[in-house]
CSV table of C-alpha atoms in Angstrom, one decimal:
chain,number,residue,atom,x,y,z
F,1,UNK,CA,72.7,94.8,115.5
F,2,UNK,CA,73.8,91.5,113.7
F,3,UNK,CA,76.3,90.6,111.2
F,4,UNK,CA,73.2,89.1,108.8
F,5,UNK,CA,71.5,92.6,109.1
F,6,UNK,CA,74.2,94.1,108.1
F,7,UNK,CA,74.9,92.2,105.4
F,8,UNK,CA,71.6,92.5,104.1
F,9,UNK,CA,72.0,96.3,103.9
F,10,UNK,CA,75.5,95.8,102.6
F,11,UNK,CA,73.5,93.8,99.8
F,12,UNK,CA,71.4,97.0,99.0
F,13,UNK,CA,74.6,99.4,99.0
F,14,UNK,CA,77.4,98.2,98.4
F,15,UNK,CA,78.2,97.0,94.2
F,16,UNK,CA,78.8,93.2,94.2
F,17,UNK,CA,82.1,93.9,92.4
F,18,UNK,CA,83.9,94.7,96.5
F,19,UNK,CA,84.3,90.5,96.7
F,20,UNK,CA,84.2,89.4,101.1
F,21,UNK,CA,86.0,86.8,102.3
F,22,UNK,CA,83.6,87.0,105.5
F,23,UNK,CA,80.0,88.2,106.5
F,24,UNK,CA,81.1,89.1,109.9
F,25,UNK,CA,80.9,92.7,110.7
F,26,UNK,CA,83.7,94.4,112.8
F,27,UNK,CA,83.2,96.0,116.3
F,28,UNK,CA,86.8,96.2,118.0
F,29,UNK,CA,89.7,94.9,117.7
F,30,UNK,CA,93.0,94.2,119.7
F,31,UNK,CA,96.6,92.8,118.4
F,32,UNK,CA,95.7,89.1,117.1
F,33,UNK,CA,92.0,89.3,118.1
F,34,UNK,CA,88.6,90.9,116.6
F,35,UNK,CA,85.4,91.0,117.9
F,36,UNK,CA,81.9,91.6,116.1
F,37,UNK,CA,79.2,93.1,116.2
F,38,UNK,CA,77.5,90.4,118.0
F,39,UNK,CA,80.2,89.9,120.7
F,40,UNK,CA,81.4,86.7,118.9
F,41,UNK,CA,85.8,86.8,119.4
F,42,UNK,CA,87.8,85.9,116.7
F,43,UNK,CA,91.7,84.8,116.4
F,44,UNK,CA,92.9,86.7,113.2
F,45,UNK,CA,95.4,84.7,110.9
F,46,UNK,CA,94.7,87.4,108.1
F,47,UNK,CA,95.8,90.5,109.4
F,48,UNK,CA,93.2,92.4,106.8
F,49,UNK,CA,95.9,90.9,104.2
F,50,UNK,CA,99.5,91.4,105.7
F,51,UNK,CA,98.7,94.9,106.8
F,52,UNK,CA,98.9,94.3,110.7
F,53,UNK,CA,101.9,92.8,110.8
F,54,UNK,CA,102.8,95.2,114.5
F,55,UNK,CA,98.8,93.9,115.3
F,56,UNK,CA,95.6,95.6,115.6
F,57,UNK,CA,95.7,99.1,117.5
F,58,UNK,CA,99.5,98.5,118.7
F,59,UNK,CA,100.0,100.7,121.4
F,60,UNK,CA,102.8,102.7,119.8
F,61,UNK,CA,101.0,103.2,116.6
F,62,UNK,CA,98.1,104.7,118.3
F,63,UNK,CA,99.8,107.2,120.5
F,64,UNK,CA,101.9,108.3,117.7
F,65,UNK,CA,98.7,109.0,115.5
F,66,UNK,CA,96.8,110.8,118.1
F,67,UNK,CA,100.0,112.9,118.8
F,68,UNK,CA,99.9,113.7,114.8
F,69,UNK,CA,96.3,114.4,115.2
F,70,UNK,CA,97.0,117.0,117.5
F,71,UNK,CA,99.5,118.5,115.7
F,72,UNK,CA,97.7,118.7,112.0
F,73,UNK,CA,96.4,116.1,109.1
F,74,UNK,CA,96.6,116.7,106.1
F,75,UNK,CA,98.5,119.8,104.3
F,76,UNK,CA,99.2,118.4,100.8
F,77,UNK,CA,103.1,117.1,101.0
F,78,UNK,CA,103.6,119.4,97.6
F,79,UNK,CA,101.7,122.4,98.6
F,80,UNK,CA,103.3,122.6,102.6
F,81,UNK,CA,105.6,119.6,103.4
F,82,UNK,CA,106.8,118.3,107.0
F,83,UNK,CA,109.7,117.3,108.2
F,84,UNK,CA,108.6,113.4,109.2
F,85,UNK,CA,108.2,112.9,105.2
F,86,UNK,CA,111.9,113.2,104.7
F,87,UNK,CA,112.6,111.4,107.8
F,88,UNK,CA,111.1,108.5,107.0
F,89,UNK,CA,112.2,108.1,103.7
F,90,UNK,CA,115.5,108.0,104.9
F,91,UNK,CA,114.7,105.9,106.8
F,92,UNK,CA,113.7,103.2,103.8
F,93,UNK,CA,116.8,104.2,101.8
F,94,UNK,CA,118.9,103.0,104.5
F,95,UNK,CA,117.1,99.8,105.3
F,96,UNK,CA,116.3,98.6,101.5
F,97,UNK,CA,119.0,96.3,100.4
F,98,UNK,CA,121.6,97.7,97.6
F,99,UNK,CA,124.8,99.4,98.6
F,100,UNK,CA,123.8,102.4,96.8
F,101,UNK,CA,122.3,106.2,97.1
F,102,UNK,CA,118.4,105.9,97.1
F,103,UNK,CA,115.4,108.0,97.0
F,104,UNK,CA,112.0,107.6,98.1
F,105,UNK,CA,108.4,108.7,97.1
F,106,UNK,CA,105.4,108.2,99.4
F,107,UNK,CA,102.1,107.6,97.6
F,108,UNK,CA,98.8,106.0,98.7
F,109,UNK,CA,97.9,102.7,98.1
F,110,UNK,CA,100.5,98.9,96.9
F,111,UNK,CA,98.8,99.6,93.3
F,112,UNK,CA,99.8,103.5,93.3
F,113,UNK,CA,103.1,102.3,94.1
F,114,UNK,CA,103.4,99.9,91.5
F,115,UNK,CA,102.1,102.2,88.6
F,116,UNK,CA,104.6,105.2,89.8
F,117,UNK,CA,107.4,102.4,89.6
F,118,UNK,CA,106.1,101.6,85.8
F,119,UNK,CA,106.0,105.3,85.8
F,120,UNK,CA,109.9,105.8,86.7
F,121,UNK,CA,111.3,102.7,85.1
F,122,UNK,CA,109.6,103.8,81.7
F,123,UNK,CA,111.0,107.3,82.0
F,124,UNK,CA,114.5,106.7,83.3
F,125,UNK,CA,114.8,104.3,80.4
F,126,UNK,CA,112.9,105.7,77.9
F,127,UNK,CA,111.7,102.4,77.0
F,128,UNK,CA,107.7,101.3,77.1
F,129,UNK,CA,107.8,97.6,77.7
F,130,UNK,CA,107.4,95.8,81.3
F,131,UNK,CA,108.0,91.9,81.9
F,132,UNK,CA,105.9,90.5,84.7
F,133,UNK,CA,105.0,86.8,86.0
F,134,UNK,CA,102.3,84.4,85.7
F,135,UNK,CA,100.6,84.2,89.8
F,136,UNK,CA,101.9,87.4,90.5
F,137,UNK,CA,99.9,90.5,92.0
F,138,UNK,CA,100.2,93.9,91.4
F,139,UNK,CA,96.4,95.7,92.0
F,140,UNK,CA,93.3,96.6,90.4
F,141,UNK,CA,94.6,99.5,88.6
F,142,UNK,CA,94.3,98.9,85.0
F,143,UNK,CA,98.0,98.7,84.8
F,144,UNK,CA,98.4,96.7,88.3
F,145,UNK,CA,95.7,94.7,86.3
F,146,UNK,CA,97.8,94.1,83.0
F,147,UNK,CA,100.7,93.3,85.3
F,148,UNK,CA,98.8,90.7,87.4
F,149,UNK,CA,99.7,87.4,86.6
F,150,UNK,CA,95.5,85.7,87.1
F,151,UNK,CA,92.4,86.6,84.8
F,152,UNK,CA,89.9,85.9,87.8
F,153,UNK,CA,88.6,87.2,89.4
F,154,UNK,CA,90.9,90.5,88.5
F,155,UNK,CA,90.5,90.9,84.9
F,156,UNK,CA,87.3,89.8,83.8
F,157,UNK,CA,85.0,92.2,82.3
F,158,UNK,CA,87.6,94.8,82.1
F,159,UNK,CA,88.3,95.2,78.4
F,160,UNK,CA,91.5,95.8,76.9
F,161,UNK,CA,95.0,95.7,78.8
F,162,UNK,CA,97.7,98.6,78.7
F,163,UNK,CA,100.0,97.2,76.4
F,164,UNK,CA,103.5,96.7,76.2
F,165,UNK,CA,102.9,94.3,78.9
F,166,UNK,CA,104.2,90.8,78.6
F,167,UNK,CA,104.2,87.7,80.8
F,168,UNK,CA,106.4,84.9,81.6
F,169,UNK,CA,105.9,81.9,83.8
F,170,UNK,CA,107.0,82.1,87.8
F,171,UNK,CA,109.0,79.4,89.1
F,172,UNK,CA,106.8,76.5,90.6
F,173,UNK,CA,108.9,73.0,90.9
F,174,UNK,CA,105.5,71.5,92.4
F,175,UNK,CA,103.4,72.8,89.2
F,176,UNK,CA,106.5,71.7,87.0
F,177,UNK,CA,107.7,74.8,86.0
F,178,UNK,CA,111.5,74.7,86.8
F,179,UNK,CA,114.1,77.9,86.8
F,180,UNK,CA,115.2,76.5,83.5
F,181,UNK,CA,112.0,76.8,82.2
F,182,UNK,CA,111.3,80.4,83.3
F,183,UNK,CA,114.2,81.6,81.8
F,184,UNK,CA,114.0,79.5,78.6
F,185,UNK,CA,110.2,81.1,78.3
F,186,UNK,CA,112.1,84.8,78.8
F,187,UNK,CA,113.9,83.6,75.8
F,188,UNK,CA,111.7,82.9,73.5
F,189,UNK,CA,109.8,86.2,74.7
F,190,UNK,CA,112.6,88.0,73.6
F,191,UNK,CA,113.1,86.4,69.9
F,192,UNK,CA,109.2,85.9,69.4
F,193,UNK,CA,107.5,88.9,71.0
F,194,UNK,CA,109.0,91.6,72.3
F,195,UNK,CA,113.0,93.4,71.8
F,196,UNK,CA,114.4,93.3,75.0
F,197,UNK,CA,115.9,96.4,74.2
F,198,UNK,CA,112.4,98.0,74.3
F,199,UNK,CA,111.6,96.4,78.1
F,200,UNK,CA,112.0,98.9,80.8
F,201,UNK,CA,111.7,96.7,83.4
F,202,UNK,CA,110.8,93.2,85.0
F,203,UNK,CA,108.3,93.1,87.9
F,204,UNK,CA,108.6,90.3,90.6
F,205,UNK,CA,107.0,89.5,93.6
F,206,UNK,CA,110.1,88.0,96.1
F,207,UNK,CA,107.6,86.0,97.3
F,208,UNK,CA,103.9,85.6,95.4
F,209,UNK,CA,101.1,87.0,97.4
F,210,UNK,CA,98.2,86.4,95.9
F,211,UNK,CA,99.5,83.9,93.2
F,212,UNK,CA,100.2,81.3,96.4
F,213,UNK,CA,102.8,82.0,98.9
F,214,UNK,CA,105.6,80.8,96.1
F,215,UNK,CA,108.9,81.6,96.9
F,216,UNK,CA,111.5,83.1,94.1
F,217,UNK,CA,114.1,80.6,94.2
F,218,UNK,CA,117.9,82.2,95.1
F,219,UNK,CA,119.2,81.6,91.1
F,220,UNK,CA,116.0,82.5,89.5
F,221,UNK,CA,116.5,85.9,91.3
F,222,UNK,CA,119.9,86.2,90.5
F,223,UNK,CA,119.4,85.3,86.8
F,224,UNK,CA,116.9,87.8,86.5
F,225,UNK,CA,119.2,90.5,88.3
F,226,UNK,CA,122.0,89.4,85.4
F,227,UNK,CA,119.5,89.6,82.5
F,228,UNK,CA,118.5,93.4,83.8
F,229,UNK,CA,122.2,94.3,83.5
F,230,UNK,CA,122.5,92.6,80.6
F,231,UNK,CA,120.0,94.2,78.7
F,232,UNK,CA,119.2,97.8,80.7
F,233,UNK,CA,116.2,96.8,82.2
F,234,UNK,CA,115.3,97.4,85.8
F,235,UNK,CA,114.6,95.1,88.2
F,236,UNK,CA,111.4,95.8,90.4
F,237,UNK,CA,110.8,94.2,93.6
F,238,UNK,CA,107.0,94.1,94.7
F,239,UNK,CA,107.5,94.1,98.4
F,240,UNK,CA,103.6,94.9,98.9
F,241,UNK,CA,103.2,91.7,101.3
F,242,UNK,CA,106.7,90.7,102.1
F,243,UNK,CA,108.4,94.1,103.6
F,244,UNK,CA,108.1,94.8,107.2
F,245,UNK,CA,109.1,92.0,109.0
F,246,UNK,CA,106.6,89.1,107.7
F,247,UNK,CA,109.5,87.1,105.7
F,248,UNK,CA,111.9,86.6,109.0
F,249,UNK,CA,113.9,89.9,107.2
F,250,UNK,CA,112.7,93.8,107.0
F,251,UNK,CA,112.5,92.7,102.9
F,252,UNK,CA,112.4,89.6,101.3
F,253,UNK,CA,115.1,90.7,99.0
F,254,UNK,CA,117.6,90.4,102.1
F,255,UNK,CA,117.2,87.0,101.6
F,256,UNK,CA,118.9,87.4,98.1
F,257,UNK,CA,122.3,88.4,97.6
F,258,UNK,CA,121.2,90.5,94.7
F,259,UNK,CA,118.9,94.0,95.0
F,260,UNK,CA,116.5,95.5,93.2
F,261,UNK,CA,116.3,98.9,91.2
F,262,UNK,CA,113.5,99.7,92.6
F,263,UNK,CA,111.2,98.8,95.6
F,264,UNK,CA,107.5,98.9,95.8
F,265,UNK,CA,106.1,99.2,99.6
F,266,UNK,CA,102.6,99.6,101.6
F,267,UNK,CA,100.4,97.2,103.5
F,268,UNK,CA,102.2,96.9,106.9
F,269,UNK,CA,103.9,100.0,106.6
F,270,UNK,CA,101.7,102.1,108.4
F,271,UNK,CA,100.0,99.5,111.2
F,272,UNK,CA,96.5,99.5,109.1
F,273,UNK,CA,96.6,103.4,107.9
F,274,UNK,CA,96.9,103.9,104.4
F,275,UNK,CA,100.7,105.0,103.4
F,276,UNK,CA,102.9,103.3,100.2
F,277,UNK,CA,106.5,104.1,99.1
F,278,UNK,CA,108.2,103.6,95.8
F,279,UNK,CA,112.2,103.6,97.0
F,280,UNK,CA,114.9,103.0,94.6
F,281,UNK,CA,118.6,103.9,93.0
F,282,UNK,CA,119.0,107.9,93.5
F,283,UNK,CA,119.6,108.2,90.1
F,284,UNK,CA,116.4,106.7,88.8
F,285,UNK,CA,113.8,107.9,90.9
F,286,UNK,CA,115.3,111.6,90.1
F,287,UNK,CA,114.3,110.4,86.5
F,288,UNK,CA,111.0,112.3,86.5
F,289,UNK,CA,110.4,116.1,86.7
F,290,UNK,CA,108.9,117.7,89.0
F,291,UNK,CA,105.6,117.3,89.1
F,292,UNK,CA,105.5,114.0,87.5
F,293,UNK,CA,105.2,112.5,90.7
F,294,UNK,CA,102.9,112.9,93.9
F,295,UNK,CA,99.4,112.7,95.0
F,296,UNK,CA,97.0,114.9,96.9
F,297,UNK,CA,96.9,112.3,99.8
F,298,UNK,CA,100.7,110.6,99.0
F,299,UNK,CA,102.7,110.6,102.3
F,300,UNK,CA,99.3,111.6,104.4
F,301,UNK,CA,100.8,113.0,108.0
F,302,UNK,CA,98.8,110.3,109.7
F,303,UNK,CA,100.1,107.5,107.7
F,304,UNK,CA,104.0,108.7,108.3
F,305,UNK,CA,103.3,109.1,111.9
F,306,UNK,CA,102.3,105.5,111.9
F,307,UNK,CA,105.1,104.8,109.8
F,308,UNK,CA,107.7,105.8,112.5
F,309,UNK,CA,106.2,103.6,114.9
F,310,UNK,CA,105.8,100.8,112.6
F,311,UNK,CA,109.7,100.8,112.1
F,312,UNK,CA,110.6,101.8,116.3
F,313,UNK,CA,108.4,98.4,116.7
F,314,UNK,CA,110.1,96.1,114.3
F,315,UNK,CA,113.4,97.2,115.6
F,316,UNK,CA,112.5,96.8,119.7
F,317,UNK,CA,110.1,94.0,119.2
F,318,UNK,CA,112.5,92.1,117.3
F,319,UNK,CA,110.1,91.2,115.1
F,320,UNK,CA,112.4,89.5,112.5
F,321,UNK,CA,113.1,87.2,114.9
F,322,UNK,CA,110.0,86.7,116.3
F,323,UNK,CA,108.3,85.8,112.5
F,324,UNK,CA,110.7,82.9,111.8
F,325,UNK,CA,109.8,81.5,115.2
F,326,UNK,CA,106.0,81.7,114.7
F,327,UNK,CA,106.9,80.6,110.9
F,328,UNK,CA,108.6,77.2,112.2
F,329,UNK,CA,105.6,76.4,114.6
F,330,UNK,CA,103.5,76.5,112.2
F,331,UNK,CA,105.2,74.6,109.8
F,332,UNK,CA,105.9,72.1,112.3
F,333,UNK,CA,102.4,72.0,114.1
F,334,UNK,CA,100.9,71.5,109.9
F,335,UNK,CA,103.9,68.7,109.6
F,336,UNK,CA,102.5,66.3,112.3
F,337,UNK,CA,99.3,66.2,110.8
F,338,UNK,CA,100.8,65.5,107.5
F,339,UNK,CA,100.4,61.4,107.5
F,340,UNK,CA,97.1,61.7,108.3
F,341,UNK,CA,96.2,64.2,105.4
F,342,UNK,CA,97.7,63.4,102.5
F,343,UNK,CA,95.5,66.1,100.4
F,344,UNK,CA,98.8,68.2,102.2
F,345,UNK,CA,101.4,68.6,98.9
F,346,UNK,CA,103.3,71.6,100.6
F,347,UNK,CA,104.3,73.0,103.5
F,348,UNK,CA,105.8,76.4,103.0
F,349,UNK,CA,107.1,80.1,103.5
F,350,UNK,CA,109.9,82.2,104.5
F,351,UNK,CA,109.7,83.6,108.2
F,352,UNK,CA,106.1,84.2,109.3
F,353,UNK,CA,104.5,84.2,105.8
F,354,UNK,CA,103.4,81.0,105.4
F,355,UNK,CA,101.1,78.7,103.4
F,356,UNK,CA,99.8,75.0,103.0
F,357,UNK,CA,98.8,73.5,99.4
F,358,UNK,CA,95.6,71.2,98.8
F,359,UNK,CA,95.3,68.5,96.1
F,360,UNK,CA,92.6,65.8,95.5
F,361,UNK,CA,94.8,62.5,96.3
F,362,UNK,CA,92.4,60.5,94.1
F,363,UNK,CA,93.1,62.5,90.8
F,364,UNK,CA,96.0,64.8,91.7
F,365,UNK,CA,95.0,68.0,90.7
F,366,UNK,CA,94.4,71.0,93.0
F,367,UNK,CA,91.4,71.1,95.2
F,368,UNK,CA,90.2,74.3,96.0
F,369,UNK,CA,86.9,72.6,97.6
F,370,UNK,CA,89.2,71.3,100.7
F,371,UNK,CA,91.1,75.1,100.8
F,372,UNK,CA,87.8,76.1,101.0
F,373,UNK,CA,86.3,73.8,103.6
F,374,UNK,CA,89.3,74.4,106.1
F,375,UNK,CA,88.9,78.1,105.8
F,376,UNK,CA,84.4,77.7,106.5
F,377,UNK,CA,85.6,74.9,109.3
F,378,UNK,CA,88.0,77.6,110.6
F,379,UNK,CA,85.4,80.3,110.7
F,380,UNK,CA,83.4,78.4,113.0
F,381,UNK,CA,85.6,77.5,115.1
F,382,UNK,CA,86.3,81.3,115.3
F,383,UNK,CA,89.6,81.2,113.1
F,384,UNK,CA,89.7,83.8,110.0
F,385,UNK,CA,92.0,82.3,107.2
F,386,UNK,CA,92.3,83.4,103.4
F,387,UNK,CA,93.3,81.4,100.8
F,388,UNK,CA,95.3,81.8,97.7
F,389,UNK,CA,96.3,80.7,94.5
F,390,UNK,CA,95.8,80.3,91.0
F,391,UNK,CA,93.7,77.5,91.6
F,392,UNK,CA,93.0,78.7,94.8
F,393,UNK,CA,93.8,75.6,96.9
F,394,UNK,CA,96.4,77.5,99.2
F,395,UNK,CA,95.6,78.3,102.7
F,396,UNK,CA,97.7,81.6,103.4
F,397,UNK,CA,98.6,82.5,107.2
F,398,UNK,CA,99.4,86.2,107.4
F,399,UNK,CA,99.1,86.5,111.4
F,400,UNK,CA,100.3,89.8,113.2
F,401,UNK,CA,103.7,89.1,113.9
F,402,UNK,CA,103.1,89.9,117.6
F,403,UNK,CA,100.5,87.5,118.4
F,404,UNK,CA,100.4,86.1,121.9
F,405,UNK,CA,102.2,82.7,122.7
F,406,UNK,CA,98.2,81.5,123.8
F,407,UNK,CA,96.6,82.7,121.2
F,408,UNK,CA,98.9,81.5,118.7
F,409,UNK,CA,97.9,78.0,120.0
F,410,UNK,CA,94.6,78.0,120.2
F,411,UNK,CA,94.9,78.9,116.4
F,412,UNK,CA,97.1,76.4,115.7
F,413,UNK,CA,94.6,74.1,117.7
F,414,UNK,CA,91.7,75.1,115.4
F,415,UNK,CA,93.4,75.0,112.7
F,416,UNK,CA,94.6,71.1,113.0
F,417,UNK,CA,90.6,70.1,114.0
F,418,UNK,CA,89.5,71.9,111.0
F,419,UNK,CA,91.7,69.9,108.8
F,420,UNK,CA,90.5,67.0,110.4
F,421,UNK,CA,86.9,67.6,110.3
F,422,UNK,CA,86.9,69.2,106.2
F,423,UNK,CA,88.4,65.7,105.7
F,424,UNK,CA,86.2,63.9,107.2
F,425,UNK,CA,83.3,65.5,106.0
């Protein structure tokens, strides 16, 4: 079996719209490493997008979802619920920041939990209207798709938005766009386009995934947090790819000294099996009736199982810790090359979630061709990177935060030749 016979049935089966970063095919896989089908060993610096944080097939994870197996898999949370459900949500209401009584739901997928957060900001407030960011991510769904911040490859061919969705642009000192000019943008939103007594909530990625690895500065998040109170909105944390350890902090709201209303959650929450939460102010999430909430396979028994372990290996692993070490190596090992590449406008990224930025030196504008030809160099070399961005000349590096010491340099290794040799060629 090889990964081009594969993909040639994968040609015949599988719609075009599913988008691969890769045409290698997956055999096995173990913490930081994956091997294909043809035997060929890989270092993974994508973690299938933040999801992996604890690594592939960590040993807790696994024995605690063959112990669920045994046990049962799936009874329908609303029909006949378990005992591990509640557990865990308590404990996510006691490790989300805000010095306040939470609740929890558990749902499926990072879009599911964004549209039940739309869902509960709208009907706690009784107001229709949601505020989100230009870069930002928030799924495929048709409303994760009107809240998304980037018209391609996400939106295109999708007719008509929900409405009562309005935009306003994110932060980015290197693409000129100051704090100042965020807000001042909000303000004109508010006179020109929507009543801000009509917005339920703004949505904001602590730190953009998909958008480019940007990081909300301290006062933009704290302005935001004021104009929220000011006007009744909520304030909506997407911590899809930031919770769980990746930002040096559980959440990259603990790096604020604000919270959130409510909390979005999924990818690494689970070690790779599928599980999302939606956690916020008690008061709030109780906004619904019952019934309004749920999902056949919300809070799966497998997924919560994984959970647990997830969390007991975060906590014993010190895995906090751990992410701002790998995080400054990083940094450090793409800082000494920096003279010698001056395509390199940033460096970047809170704890272990961290990115590199690409310009064409000779017209200073972004270059998504060198992004590009670092990730292909990479990929031979046996390195999987993704990139990112608007213009899609970030490099993102979403390692699992457990990564061996070795392996982490023989990435870093790779990573510093394939720079070299997409400049060169």
């Amino acid at each position: 079996m090889t990964n081009s016979a594969i993909s040639e049935r994968k040609n015949q089966s599988i719609s075009r719209g599913v988008g691969m970063t890769t045409q290698i095919y997956a055999d096995r896989a173990e913490n930081s490493e994956i091997w294909d089908v043809e035997g060929r060993r890989y270092i993974d610096f994508s973690s299938g997008i933040a999801v992996v944080n604890t690594g592939h097939r960590h040993p807790r994870v696994i024995e605690a979802v063959k112990a669920q197996l045994d046990r049962f898999t799936h009874t329908c949370y609303q029909v006949v619920p378990y005992e591990s459900y509640i557990r865990l949500a308590e404990r996510l209401n006691g490790m989300l920041p805000g010095k306040f009584d939470k609740k929890t739901i558990f749902v499926t997928t990072g879009a599911e939990a964004v549209e039940n957060a739309i869902k509960i900001a709208r009907n706690a407030t009784g107001r229709p209207a949601v505020i989100a960011f230009s870069g930002g991510f928030h799924g495929r769904t048709f409303m994760g798709m009107a809240l998304t911040g980037k018209v391609v490859p996400y939106k295109v061919g999708f007719g008509a938005m929900p409405a009562d969705v309005f935009h306003a642009p994110f932060p980015v000192a290197l693409h000129g766009v100051s704090v100042a000019d965020s807000f001042a943008a909000l303000d004109r939103l508010f006179k020109a386009d929507v009543d801000p007594a009509r917005v339920a909530a703004i949505i904001v990625e602590p730190v953009q995934g998909e958008g480019g690895f940007y990081e909300a500065p301290r006062d933009f998040m704290t302005a935001l947090r004021k104009i929220c109170d000011q006007h009744g909105m909520l304030l909506i944390a997407d911590e899809v790819q930031t919770g769980f350890a990746r930002t040096g902090k559980m959440f990259a709201m603990d790096h604020h000294e604000v919270p959130a209303d409510i909390a979005t959650m999924a990818k690494s929450l689970a070690g790779g099996f599928p599980l999302a939460a939606v956690t916020g102010r008690a008061e709030i999430m109780d906004a619904p009736n019952p019934g309004g909430l749920g999902g056949t396979y919300g809070g799966s028994p497998i997924g919560v199982a994984a959970a647990h372990a997830v969390l007991d290996v975060i906590d014993e692993e010190k895995l906090c810790d751990r992410a701002n070490t790998l995080g400054n190596r990083l940094k450090q090992r793409l800082q000494s090359i920096r003279d010698e590449a001056p395509e390199i406008v940033d460096i970047r990224g809170p704890g272990f979630m961290n990115a590199v930025e690409f310009n064409d030196v000779t017209k200073g504008l972004p270059s998504p061709e060198l992004a590009n030809a670092v990730r292909l160099k990479a990929l031979d070399k046996g390195l999987i990177l993704l990139t990112c961005g608007v213009y899609g000349n970030v490099i993102r590096f979403l390692a699992p935060i457990t990564i061996q010491d070795g392996v982490m340099n023989e990435a870093l290794d790779i990573l510093e030749s394939s720079i070299r040799d997409a400049r060169a060629a």
